[in-house]
XYZ file of C-alpha atoms in Angstrom:
504
model
C 22.742 -84.936 99.559
C 26.054 -83.169 100.247
C 26.564 -80.857 103.187
C 28.332 -77.637 102.275
C 30.013 -75.189 104.651
C 30.493 -71.560 103.643
C 32.930 -69.524 105.735
C 32.717 -65.726 105.451
C 35.781 -63.692 106.494
C 34.583 -60.064 106.397
C 37.884 -58.531 107.545
C 40.287 -60.715 105.573
C 41.749 -57.838 103.529
C 42.142 -55.446 106.469
C 43.590 -58.186 108.666
C 46.196 -58.958 106.001
C 47.152 -55.278 105.814
C 47.490 -54.951 109.586
C 49.685 -58.040 109.772
C 51.888 -56.716 106.980
C 52.184 -53.243 108.584
C 52.261 -53.423 112.402
C 52.768 -49.643 112.530
C 49.065 -49.028 111.801
C 47.462 -48.046 115.150
C 45.129 -50.740 116.466
C 42.412 -48.193 117.272
C 42.575 -46.444 113.884
C 39.741 -47.212 111.402
C 41.141 -48.995 108.349
C 39.481 -49.310 104.941
C 40.513 -50.790 101.601
C 39.788 -48.695 98.510
C 39.063 -50.257 95.115
C 39.163 -48.335 91.810
C 37.279 -48.562 88.558
C 38.303 -45.757 86.269
C 37.761 -42.553 88.204
C 35.371 -44.193 90.679
C 36.739 -45.147 94.106
C 34.775 -47.079 96.727
C 35.356 -49.107 99.889
C 35.875 -52.788 99.140
C 36.626 -53.793 102.758
C 36.321 -52.177 106.192
C 37.615 -53.327 109.569
C 35.608 -53.432 112.786
C 36.739 -49.953 113.847
C 35.546 -48.481 110.553
C 32.232 -50.342 110.729
C 31.586 -48.942 114.216
C 31.789 -45.362 112.925
C 29.301 -46.035 110.109
C 31.485 -46.980 107.150
C 30.457 -49.920 104.990
C 31.479 -51.779 101.851
C 30.359 -49.995 98.693
C 30.504 -46.491 100.170
C 32.249 -43.854 98.068
C 35.811 -43.325 99.270
C 35.447 -39.525 99.205
C 32.361 -39.703 101.417
C 34.104 -42.023 103.902
C 37.098 -39.709 104.082
C 34.824 -36.748 104.765
C 32.926 -38.582 107.517
C 35.915 -39.897 109.473
C 38.871 -37.707 110.241
C 42.218 -39.480 110.109
C 40.817 -42.486 108.256
C 43.543 -44.926 107.226
C 42.990 -45.827 103.555
C 44.903 -48.508 101.631
C 44.565 -49.380 97.956
C 43.132 -52.817 97.236
C 45.515 -55.628 96.297
C 43.356 -58.525 95.025
C 46.368 -60.744 94.325
C 47.649 -60.465 97.907
C 44.148 -61.048 99.286
C 43.745 -64.166 97.140
C 47.137 -65.484 98.288
C 46.114 -65.024 101.932
C 42.786 -66.729 101.243
C 44.548 -69.667 99.589
C 46.788 -70.142 102.621
C 43.751 -70.305 104.884
C 42.044 -72.707 102.476
C 45.005 -75.084 102.473
C 44.974 -75.004 106.274
C 41.254 -75.858 106.272
C 41.976 -78.716 103.837
C 44.340 -80.315 106.346
C 41.967 -79.842 109.283
C 38.327 -80.146 108.239
C 37.482 -81.628 104.856
C 39.009 -83.257 101.772
C 36.977 -80.963 99.470
C 37.856 -77.341 100.197
C 38.036 -74.419 97.761
C 38.460 -70.676 97.825
C 35.336 -68.543 97.447
C 36.873 -65.168 96.491
C 37.198 -62.518 97.591
C 36.531 -63.304 101.263
C 35.239 -66.836 101.694
C 36.004 -70.538 101.895
C 33.659 -73.333 100.813
C 33.872 -76.956 101.982
C 31.960 -80.152 101.332
C 32.065 -81.824 104.749
C 30.001 -84.917 103.953
C 31.943 -87.866 105.352
C 34.340 -85.708 107.393
C 32.317 -83.816 110.020
C 32.193 -86.872 112.331
C 35.932 -86.459 112.932
C 35.173 -83.048 114.466
C 32.325 -84.237 116.700
C 29.446 -83.364 114.376
C 28.333 -80.334 112.415
C 27.695 -77.962 115.327
C 30.986 -78.686 117.067
C 32.831 -78.471 113.766
C 31.449 -74.995 112.989
C 32.013 -73.618 116.485
C 35.557 -74.987 116.557
C 36.283 -73.506 113.130
C 35.025 -70.043 114.100
C 36.850 -70.134 117.437
C 40.141 -70.974 115.761
C 39.755 -68.047 113.389
C 38.824 -65.732 116.273
C 41.874 -66.840 118.253
C 43.993 -65.469 115.412
C 42.138 -62.166 115.436
C 40.089 -62.928 112.331
C 36.274 -62.751 112.730
C 34.379 -65.408 110.803
C 30.822 -66.573 110.172
C 30.112 -70.135 109.091
C 26.964 -71.856 107.835
C 26.335 -75.453 106.815
C 23.481 -76.240 104.418
C 22.545 -78.590 101.582
C 23.872 -76.279 98.840
C 26.721 -73.895 98.246
C 24.347 -71.093 97.272
C 22.261 -71.363 100.445
C 25.291 -71.514 102.736
C 26.901 -68.583 100.896
C 23.850 -66.351 101.216
C 23.165 -67.158 104.856
C 26.780 -66.657 105.939
C 26.800 -63.149 104.478
C 23.369 -62.138 105.733
C 23.199 -63.362 109.322
C 24.640 -61.807 112.472
C 25.299 -65.042 114.394
C 28.699 -66.692 114.077
C 27.431 -70.176 113.188
C 24.256 -71.726 111.858
C 23.290 -75.278 110.911
C 20.469 -75.650 108.384
C 18.899 -79.123 108.737
C 18.865 -81.297 105.631
C 15.865 -80.583 103.438
C 15.086 -77.190 105.052
C 16.889 -74.993 102.532
C 13.776 -73.370 101.017
C 12.511 -72.126 104.388
C 15.932 -70.882 105.467
C 16.633 -68.737 102.376
C 13.172 -67.305 101.693
C 13.886 -63.989 103.455
C 17.448 -63.513 102.226
C 18.236 -60.356 100.224
C 18.833 -60.538 96.483
C 22.576 -59.966 96.972
C 22.849 -63.470 98.459
C 22.214 -64.947 94.983
C 25.587 -63.706 93.683
C 24.119 -61.551 90.921
C 25.976 -58.641 89.375
C 25.348 -55.203 90.870
C 23.450 -54.108 87.751
C 21.111 -57.101 87.932
C 20.375 -56.466 91.614
C 19.550 -52.802 90.948
C 17.222 -53.779 88.094
C 15.429 -56.416 90.184
C 14.931 -53.963 93.030
C 13.505 -51.459 90.572
C 10.949 -54.082 89.581
C 9.969 -54.464 93.247
C 11.811 -57.657 94.225
C 13.420 -57.617 97.664
C 13.935 -61.215 98.812
C 14.889 -64.584 97.393
C 11.449 -65.962 98.202
C 9.697 -63.276 96.136
C 11.993 -63.917 93.179
C 11.613 -67.705 93.410
C 7.789 -67.421 93.359
C 7.815 -65.423 90.099
C 7.377 -67.195 86.717
C 10.735 -67.835 85.051
C 9.874 -66.956 81.446
C 9.564 -63.145 81.830
C 12.729 -63.012 83.950
C 14.698 -65.138 81.482
C 13.485 -62.986 78.587
C 14.743 -59.818 80.289
C 17.831 -60.989 82.237
C 18.865 -64.206 80.521
C 19.426 -67.615 82.159
C 21.538 -66.325 85.066
C 18.636 -65.769 87.477
C 17.189 -69.229 86.956
C 20.609 -70.865 87.258
C 21.418 -69.164 90.559
C 18.024 -69.990 92.014
C 18.341 -73.637 90.971
C 21.819 -73.815 92.507
C 20.581 -72.337 95.791
C 17.625 -74.727 96.032
C 19.660 -77.762 94.959
C 17.945 -78.372 91.618
C 21.241 -77.923 89.738
C 24.566 -79.233 91.027
C 27.315 -76.741 91.798
C 30.492 -78.820 92.113
C 33.392 -77.648 94.273
C 36.800 -77.802 92.642
C 39.049 -78.722 95.603
C 42.285 -76.848 96.130
C 45.524 -78.782 95.980
C 49.083 -77.774 96.827
C 52.312 -79.302 95.473
C 53.286 -80.614 98.906
C 50.340 -83.018 99.091
C 51.219 -86.581 98.121
C 48.409 -87.878 95.929
C 47.803 -90.869 93.662
C 45.031 -91.290 91.076
C 43.279 -93.992 89.082
C 41.032 -93.128 86.130
C 38.706 -95.694 84.536
C 37.826 -96.146 80.896
C 34.454 -97.523 81.995
C 32.727 -96.223 85.158
C 32.768 -98.502 88.203
C 30.132 -98.776 90.898
C 30.160 -102.026 92.876
C 31.614 -102.105 96.375
C 33.959 -104.973 95.497
C 35.450 -103.104 92.541
C 35.861 -99.901 94.547
C 37.582 -101.849 97.333
C 39.964 -103.471 94.860
C 41.140 -100.191 93.398
C 41.328 -98.512 96.812
C 43.752 -101.257 97.858
C 45.927 -100.530 94.836
C 45.872 -96.796 95.541
C 46.911 -97.389 99.146
C 49.864 -99.506 98.004
C 50.955 -96.795 95.553
C 50.569 -94.086 98.206
C 52.665 -96.028 100.725
C 55.452 -96.389 98.168
C 55.468 -92.601 97.708
C 55.527 -92.095 101.462
C 58.353 -94.596 101.945
C 60.469 -92.868 99.305
C 60.174 -89.618 101.282
C 60.499 -91.143 104.746
C 57.005 -90.059 105.770
C 53.983 -91.573 107.449
C 50.403 -90.487 106.936
C 48.172 -89.089 109.708
C 45.182 -88.105 107.579
C 44.084 -89.718 104.317
C 41.421 -88.471 101.895
C 39.697 -90.693 99.351
C 38.104 -88.498 96.673
C 35.508 -90.057 94.375
C 34.827 -88.364 91.024
C 31.464 -89.435 89.607
C 30.351 -89.269 85.992
C 27.711 -86.627 86.828
C 30.507 -84.153 87.649
C 30.025 -84.420 91.408
C 32.612 -85.276 94.032
C 32.382 -87.403 97.144
C 35.111 -87.588 99.737
C 35.947 -89.792 102.712
C 38.472 -88.844 105.371
C 40.300 -91.269 107.636
C 42.781 -90.396 110.354
C 45.353 -92.263 112.400
C 46.691 -91.600 115.886
C 50.304 -92.039 114.770
C 52.026 -91.659 111.404
C 51.779 -94.960 109.505
C 52.399 -96.381 106.064
C 51.215 -99.913 106.686
C 49.374 -100.956 103.517
C 47.174 -103.530 105.264
C 46.084 -101.198 108.054
C 45.378 -98.183 105.839
C 43.429 -100.426 103.478
C 41.305 -101.754 106.343
C 40.517 -98.232 107.607
C 39.342 -97.117 104.172
C 37.466 -100.350 103.425
C 35.465 -99.876 106.625
C 34.078 -96.659 105.151
C 33.458 -97.709 101.553
C 29.782 -98.323 102.336
C 29.421 -94.527 102.697
C 30.202 -94.044 98.984
C 27.260 -93.448 96.678
C 28.515 -94.267 93.160
C 25.441 -92.761 91.484
C 25.650 -93.433 87.746
C 29.259 -94.561 88.091
C 32.725 -93.502 89.248
C 35.186 -92.356 86.624
C 38.162 -91.522 88.851
C 39.505 -92.270 92.331
C 42.107 -90.135 94.116
C 43.895 -90.877 97.372
C 45.721 -88.014 99.071
C 47.868 -87.823 102.194
C 46.804 -84.413 103.493
C 48.674 -84.695 106.793
C 52.040 -86.422 107.013
C 54.841 -86.693 109.561
C 58.378 -88.123 109.438
C 58.463 -91.877 109.951
C 61.708 -93.810 110.001
C 61.869 -97.573 109.674
C 62.626 -99.369 112.944
C 62.569 -102.897 114.247
C 59.512 -103.489 116.398
C 59.555 -107.293 116.883
C 62.309 -109.641 117.966
C 62.147 -113.285 118.945
C 64.708 -112.572 121.702
C 62.851 -109.697 123.363
C 59.365 -109.881 124.805
C 56.940 -107.063 124.174
C 56.805 -104.641 127.121
C 53.363 -103.196 126.469
C 50.177 -103.413 124.468
C 49.863 -101.180 121.419
C 46.328 -99.739 121.354
C 46.929 -97.453 118.374
C 44.751 -99.596 116.114
C 41.851 -99.400 118.570
C 42.190 -95.606 118.748
C 42.156 -95.398 114.940
C 38.993 -97.502 114.695
C 37.148 -95.480 117.352
C 38.262 -92.162 115.892
C 37.151 -92.993 112.361
C 33.778 -94.177 113.606
C 33.115 -90.715 114.963
C 34.249 -90.922 118.585
C 35.509 -87.356 118.777
C 37.118 -87.014 122.194
C 39.632 -89.801 122.740
C 42.214 -88.909 125.327
C 44.014 -90.110 128.423
C 44.886 -88.363 131.638
C 48.336 -87.229 132.677
C 49.598 -85.620 135.886
C 50.447 -81.931 136.218
C 52.779 -80.462 138.812
C 50.093 -78.802 140.945
C 48.695 -79.403 144.429
C 45.313 -77.914 143.520
C 43.217 -80.983 142.573
C 41.428 -79.531 139.534
C 44.786 -78.426 138.098
C 46.695 -81.626 138.792
C 45.275 -83.530 135.796
C 45.308 -82.724 132.101
C 44.001 -84.388 128.970
C 46.615 -85.473 126.452
C 46.647 -87.438 123.231
C 46.099 -91.154 123.812
C 49.397 -91.912 122.043
C 51.458 -89.065 123.517
C 54.828 -89.900 125.081
C 55.062 -89.958 128.847
C 57.895 -87.380 128.896
C 58.799 -88.331 132.432
C 55.303 -87.681 133.800
C 54.702 -89.451 137.116
C 51.898 -89.216 139.599
C 53.104 -87.543 142.819
C 53.081 -89.591 146.012
C 50.444 -87.702 148.027
C 47.296 -88.506 149.914
C 44.801 -90.826 148.168
C 42.707 -89.160 145.495
C 39.095 -90.025 144.530
C 38.380 -91.977 141.374
C 35.823 -89.347 140.338
C 36.594 -85.643 140.604
C 33.704 -83.266 139.969
C 34.040 -80.605 137.296
C 32.909 -78.059 139.880
C 32.751 -78.620 143.653
C 29.169 -78.622 144.995
C 28.152 -76.673 148.087
C 27.054 -78.782 151.096
C 25.714 -78.077 154.587
C 28.008 -79.420 157.320
C 27.950 -79.818 161.096
C 31.548 -79.768 162.324
C 33.668 -78.461 165.184
C 36.142 -75.830 163.983
C 38.923 -75.530 163.174
C 40.384 -79.013 162.584
C 37.693 -81.569 163.341
C 36.033 -83.553 160.564
C 32.300 -83.205 159.863
C 29.782 -85.019 162.008
C 27.201 -84.983 159.227
C 26.540 -83.182 155.935
C 23.615 -82.537 153.586
C 24.242 -83.066 149.871
C 21.530 -82.888 147.191
C 18.778 -82.808 149.813
C 19.892 -85.920 151.729
C 21.580 -85.890 155.145
C 24.519 -88.261 155.579
C 26.025 -89.106 158.967
C 29.784 -89.537 159.037
C 31.036 -92.773 160.616
C 34.723 -92.501 159.726
C 36.909 -89.613 158.600
C 40.522 -88.898 157.793
C 42.176 -85.481 157.539
C 42.614 -82.660 157.261
C 44.939 -82.414 154.275
C 45.744 -78.733 153.872
C 46.235 -77.380 150.335
C 47.417 -73.827 149.841
C 46.561 -71.602 146.901
C 49.068 -71.079 144.123
C 50.006 -67.441 144.533
C 51.903 -67.411 141.236
C 48.689 -68.205 139.352
C 46.586 -65.275 140.628
C 46.777 -62.763 143.456
C 43.472 -63.920 144.991
C 45.199 -67.152 146.045
C 47.938 -65.541 148.117
C 46.219 -66.486 151.403
C 43.741 -69.090 150.125
C 43.553 -72.399 152.017
C 41.539 -75.602 151.646
C 41.254 -78.347 154.262
C 40.282 -81.694 152.679
C 38.708 -84.636 154.538
C 37.984 -88.183 153.393
C 34.703 -89.227 155.028
C 32.595 -92.394 155.037
C 28.850 -92.366 155.726
C 26.547 -94.987 157.249
C 26.044 -96.699 153.870
C 29.780 -97.176 153.377
C 30.081 -94.544 150.635
C 33.205 -92.412 150.793
C 33.444 -88.756 149.777
C 36.144 -86.143 149.425
C 34.994 -82.860 150.970
C 36.782 -79.670 151.910
C 36.348 -76.476 153.845
C 37.316 -73.214 152.146
C 39.599 -71.536 154.685
C 41.538 -72.633 157.756
C 38.561 -72.354 160.097
C 39.993 -69.323 161.925
C 41.100 -66.499 159.626
C 38.313 -65.236 157.293
C 40.941 -64.027 154.796
C 41.867 -67.625 153.999
C 38.402 -68.494 152.689
C 34.654 -68.316 153.186
C 34.645 -71.316 155.608
C 31.908 -72.928 153.527
C 32.043 -76.649 152.800
C 32.077 -78.367 149.404
C 32.076 -81.910 148.058
C 34.778 -82.405 145.405
C 34.857 -86.106 144.620
C 33.845 -89.688 145.399
C 35.950 -92.763 146.119
C 35.245 -96.232 144.753
């Protein structure tokens, strides 16, 4: 069963207009007006307009009468579609091999076989919505078993994200309004006249009378929403993507045959990459089955590569995920993320290797679903929690070196924990401290190491001081604790004690 993500961008049109015309006041309500003959209505409203009671479908004359100084712009479907296509191509490179536009304000993705690269379905949706929000574009995203269910839920809910468990589609869509079934406006009005209000009520009604009056459209949409009829996604492609194909006169289905042709596609793709001086960072294997459905597998690499043997191994490790169904009629291999890669000599019999290349290990772990692979690097800061950052495991050092300071604990807590301490102020180490309900007597101590606040970060740190001590208890365990303040002046800190880390 595929897993389909529907992304709803309610302010796509108004956001495009604001970006194109920065002179529009940020606080001014903005609406987009569509025309059909002499009729004019609102086809899109921004958040400011929605707050004053305007909504999609409202007559333009009524909206203008309700809101004084309303900024109205004529609809431009071609420009909106171009903006939507740009966002869809971006999503193709980031989230899934099978991504398509869902005009006028949505994106649809089949994320089966790709969500593990984002840490799972929930993390993938939250990350997607957060990235849209960071660009000032509100979004709602739903993942479900079918396109129809995800589409309806994304446009009916108020939450930003929602994950519908596999097999729970019927329960999730029962209370959705009729508009979520993508009927025409005339059909929705007619169904409401007959007393239908929700998808569940319509689905429980015998099909024959509805088909006699409205035709096959109602049954088709219901079957698509409940997964009884397939609704394939036609993935978007751009000319810049390097892609190779192999069609078969007779459908294939065995793992050995699939592996053989994947190897040939990888070799052909690497030749294309070599001709352009590129290496691939993300590769998509798209499987076209004879039942008009598509499966896709995504594999990533930590560095740009075009090594035929290595790319083949990465893809072969995931072939078991392919369900050939009644047979595969076409295979496509696309390099959806590439970077420049120049040939260079990496081995010489006269020069010994200076380090161990762990790129292959990172690739294997990443493609198995280990989402957060990173290493630590120093930052020029005396404040302990700011002195370390996470970087890519294959990032260059760029001259980063650890500063020669006092010893640091092997484990630094995410947040320092409050402790109760008996100590002689201002500069003496603790005699004992209570942490997590257990009293520990200090046998040895070293310090204090005074760390001042970084006044250029925030004004509250102008006079802030921490005094750190390394202490060892009766059991031989060593801790890194500090006092907030210098022990004399209350402006330097609260003079409370905290534990910040543990030594090996």
